[in-house]
mmCIF file of C-alpha atoms in Angstrom:
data_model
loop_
_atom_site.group_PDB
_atom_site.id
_atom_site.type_symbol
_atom_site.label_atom_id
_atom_site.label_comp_id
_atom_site.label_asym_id
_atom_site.label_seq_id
_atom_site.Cartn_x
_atom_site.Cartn_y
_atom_site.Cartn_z
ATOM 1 C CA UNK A 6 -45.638 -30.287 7.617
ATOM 2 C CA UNK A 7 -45.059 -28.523 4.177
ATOM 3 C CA UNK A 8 -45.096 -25.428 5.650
ATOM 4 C CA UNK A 9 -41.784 -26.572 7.891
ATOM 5 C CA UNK A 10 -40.424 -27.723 4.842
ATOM 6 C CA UNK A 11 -40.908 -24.565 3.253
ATOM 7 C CA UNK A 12 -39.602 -22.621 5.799
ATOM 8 C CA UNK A 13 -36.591 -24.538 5.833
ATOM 9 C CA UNK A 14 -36.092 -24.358 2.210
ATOM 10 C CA UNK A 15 -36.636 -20.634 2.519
ATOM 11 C CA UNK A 16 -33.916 -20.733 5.177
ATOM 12 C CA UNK A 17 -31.060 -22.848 3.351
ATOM 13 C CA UNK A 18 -31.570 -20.540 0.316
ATOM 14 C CA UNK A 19 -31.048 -16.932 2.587
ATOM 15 C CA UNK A 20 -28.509 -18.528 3.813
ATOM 16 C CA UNK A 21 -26.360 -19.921 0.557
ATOM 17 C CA UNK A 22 -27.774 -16.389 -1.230
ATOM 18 C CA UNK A 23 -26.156 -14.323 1.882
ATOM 19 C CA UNK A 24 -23.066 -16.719 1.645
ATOM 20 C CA UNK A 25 -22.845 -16.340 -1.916
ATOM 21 C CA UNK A 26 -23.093 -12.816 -1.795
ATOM 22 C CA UNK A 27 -19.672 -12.702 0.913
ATOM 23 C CA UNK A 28 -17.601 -14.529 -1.136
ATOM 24 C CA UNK A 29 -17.974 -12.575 -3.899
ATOM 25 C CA UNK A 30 -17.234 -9.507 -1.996
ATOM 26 C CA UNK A 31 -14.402 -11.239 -0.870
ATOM 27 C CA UNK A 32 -13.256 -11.846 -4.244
ATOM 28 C CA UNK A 33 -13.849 -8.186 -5.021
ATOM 29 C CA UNK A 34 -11.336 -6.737 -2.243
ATOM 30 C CA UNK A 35 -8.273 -8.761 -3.958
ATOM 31 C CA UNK A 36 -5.631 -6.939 -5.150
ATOM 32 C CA UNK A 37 -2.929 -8.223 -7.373
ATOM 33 C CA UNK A 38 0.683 -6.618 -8.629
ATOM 34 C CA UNK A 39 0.320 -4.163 -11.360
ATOM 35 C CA UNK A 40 2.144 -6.598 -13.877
ATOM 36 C CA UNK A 41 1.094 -4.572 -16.760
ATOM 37 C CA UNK A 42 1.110 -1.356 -15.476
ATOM 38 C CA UNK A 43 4.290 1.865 -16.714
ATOM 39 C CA UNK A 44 5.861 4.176 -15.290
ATOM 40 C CA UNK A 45 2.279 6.499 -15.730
ATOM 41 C CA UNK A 46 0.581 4.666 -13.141
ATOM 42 C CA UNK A 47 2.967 5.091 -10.718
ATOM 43 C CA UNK A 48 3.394 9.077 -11.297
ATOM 44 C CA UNK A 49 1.424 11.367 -9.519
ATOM 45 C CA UNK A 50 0.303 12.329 -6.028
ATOM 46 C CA UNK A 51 -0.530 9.407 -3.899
ATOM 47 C CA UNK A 52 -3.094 10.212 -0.207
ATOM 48 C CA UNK A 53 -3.369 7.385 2.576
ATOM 49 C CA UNK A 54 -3.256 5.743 6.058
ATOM 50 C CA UNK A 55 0.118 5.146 8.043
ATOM 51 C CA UNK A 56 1.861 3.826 10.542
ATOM 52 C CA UNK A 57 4.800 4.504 12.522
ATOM 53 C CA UNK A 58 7.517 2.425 14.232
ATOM 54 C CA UNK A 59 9.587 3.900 16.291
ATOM 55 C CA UNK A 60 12.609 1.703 16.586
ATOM 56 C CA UNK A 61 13.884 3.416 19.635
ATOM 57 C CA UNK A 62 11.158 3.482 22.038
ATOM 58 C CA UNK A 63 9.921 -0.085 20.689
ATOM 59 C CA UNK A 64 6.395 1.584 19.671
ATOM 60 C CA UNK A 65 3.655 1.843 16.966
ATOM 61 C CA UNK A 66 1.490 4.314 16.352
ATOM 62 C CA UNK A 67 -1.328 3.741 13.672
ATOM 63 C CA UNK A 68 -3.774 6.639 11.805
ATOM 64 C CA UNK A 69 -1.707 8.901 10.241
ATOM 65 C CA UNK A 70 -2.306 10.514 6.865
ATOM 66 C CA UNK A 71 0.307 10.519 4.638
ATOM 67 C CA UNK A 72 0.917 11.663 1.069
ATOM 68 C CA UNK A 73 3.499 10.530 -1.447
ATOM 69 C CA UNK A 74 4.188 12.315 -4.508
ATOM 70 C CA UNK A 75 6.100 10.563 -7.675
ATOM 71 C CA UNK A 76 7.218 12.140 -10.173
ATOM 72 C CA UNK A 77 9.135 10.950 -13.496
ATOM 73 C CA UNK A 78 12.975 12.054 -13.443
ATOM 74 C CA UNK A 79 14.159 9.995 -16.352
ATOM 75 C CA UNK A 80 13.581 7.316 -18.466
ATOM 76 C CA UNK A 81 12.415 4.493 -16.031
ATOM 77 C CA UNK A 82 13.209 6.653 -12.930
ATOM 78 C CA UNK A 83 11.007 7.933 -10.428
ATOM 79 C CA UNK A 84 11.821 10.154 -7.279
ATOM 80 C CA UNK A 85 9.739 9.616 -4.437
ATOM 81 C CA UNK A 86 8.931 12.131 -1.706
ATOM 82 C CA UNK A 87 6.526 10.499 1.426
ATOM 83 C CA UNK A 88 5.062 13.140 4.064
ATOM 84 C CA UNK A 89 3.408 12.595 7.616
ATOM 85 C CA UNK A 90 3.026 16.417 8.579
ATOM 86 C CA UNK A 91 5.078 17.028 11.697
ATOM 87 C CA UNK A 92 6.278 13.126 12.099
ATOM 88 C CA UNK A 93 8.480 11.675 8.418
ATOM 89 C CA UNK A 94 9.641 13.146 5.565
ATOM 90 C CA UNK A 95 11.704 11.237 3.075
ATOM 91 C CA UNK A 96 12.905 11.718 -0.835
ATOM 92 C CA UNK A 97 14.733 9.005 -2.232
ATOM 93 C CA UNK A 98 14.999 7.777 -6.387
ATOM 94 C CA UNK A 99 15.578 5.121 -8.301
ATOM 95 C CA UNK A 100 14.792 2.824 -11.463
ATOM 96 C CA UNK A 101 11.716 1.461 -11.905
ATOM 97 C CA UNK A 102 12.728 -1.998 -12.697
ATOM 98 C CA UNK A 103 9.274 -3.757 -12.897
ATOM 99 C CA UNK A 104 6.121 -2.650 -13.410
ATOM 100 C CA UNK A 105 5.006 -3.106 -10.058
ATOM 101 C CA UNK A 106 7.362 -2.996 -7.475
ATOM 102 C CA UNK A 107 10.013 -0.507 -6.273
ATOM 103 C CA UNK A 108 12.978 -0.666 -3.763
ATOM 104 C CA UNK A 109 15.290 2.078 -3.320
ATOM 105 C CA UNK A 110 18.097 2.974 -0.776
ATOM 106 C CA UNK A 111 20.028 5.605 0.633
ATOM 107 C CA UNK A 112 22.771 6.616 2.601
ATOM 108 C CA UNK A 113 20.225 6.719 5.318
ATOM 109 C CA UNK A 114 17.025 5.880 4.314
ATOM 110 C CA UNK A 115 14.722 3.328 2.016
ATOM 111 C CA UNK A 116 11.856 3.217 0.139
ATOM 112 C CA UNK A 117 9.901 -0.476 -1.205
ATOM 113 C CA UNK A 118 6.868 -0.067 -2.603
ATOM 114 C CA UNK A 119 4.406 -2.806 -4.928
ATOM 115 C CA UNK A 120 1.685 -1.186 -6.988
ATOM 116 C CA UNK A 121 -1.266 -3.226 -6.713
ATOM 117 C CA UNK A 122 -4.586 -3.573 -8.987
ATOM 118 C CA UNK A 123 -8.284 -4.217 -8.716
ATOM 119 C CA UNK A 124 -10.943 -3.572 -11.109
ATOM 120 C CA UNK A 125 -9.240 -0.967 -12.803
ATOM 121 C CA UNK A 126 -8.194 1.142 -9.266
ATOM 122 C CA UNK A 127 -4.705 1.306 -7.898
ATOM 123 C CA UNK A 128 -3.182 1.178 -4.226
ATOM 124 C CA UNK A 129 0.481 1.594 -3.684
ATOM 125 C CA UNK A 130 1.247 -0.279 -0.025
ATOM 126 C CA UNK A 131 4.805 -0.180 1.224
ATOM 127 C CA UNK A 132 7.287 0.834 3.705
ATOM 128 C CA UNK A 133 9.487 3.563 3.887
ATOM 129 C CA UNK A 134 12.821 3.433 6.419
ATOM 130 C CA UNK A 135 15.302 5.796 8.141
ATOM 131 C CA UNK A 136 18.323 4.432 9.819
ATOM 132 C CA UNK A 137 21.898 5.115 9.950
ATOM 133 C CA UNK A 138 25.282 3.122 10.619
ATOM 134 C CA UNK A 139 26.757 2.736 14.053
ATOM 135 C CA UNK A 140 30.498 0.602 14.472
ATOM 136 C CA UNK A 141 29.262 -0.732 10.708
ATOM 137 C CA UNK A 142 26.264 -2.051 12.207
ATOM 138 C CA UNK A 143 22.786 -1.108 10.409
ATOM 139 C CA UNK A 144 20.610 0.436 13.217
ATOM 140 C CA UNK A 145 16.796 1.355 12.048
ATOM 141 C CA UNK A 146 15.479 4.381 13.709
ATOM 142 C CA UNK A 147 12.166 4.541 11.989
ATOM 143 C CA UNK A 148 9.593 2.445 9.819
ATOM 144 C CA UNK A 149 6.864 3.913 8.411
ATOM 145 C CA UNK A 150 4.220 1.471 6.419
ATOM 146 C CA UNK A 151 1.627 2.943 3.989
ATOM 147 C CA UNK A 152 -1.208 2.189 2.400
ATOM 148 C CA UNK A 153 -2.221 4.977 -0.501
ATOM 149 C CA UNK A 154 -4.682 5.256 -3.336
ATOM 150 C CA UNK A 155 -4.014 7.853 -6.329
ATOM 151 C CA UNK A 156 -5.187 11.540 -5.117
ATOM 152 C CA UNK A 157 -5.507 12.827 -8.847
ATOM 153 C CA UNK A 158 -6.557 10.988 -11.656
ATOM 154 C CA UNK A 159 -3.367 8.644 -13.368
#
């Protein structure tokens, strides 16, 4: 009979241990906006996954790499260039208005962007746009969402 009970024990213990042990990984794959983070952090050359929307033929297509470069072009202004060899390019600026988010437009194209945080690394996840006007009506051609980590030490 105490051996049952010991093997139980031994059991509920694993089990809150293994349990334990999840939700603390858990806790360690949160990422947060970049409150305190300058216009450093965001310069530099950026490397990640994308995907593509094409508005047109009503389709996604996930897996792409894709690189986005920032670089400083002013006080508190940033141009941003985002590449998917042989699918988008796009170069928009702006102001950087808060530490950790970004949303710029063009004539034809946009860029929003929030700098995230966790444990001291940094992951830029946003979207970038092409579209164009048609009888003054806004008509989105393409939609490309990213996910990138710094390729070069910030």
């Amino acid at each position: 009979m105490n051996v049952k009970i010991s093997k139980s024990i031994l059991l509920l213990t694993t089990i809150i241990l293994v349990l334990f042990a999840c939700s603390k990984k858990e806790e360690s794959d949160k990422w947060s906006n970049c409150n305190d983070c300058k216009i450093d952090s965001w310069v530099g050359s950026w490397q990640g996954n994308a995907s593509i929307y094409d508005a047109v033929g009503n389709e996604t297509t996930d897996g792409y790499d894709v690189t986005v470069v920032i670089t400083e072009t002013g006080t508190n202004y940033i141009t941003v260039s985002l590449n998917i060899p042989n699918q988008y390019g796009t170069t928009t600026s702006g102001e950087l208005l808060t530490g950790y988010s970004v949303s710029f437009a063009g004539s034809n194209n946009s860029f929003t962007a929030t700098l995230l945080e966790n444990s001291g690394k940094l992951k830029l996840s946003g979207t970038a746009k092409k579209f164009y006007y048609k009888a003054n009506e806004l008509v989105i051609e393409t939609v490309v969402t990213f996910d990138v980590t710094p390729a070069t030490n910030h």
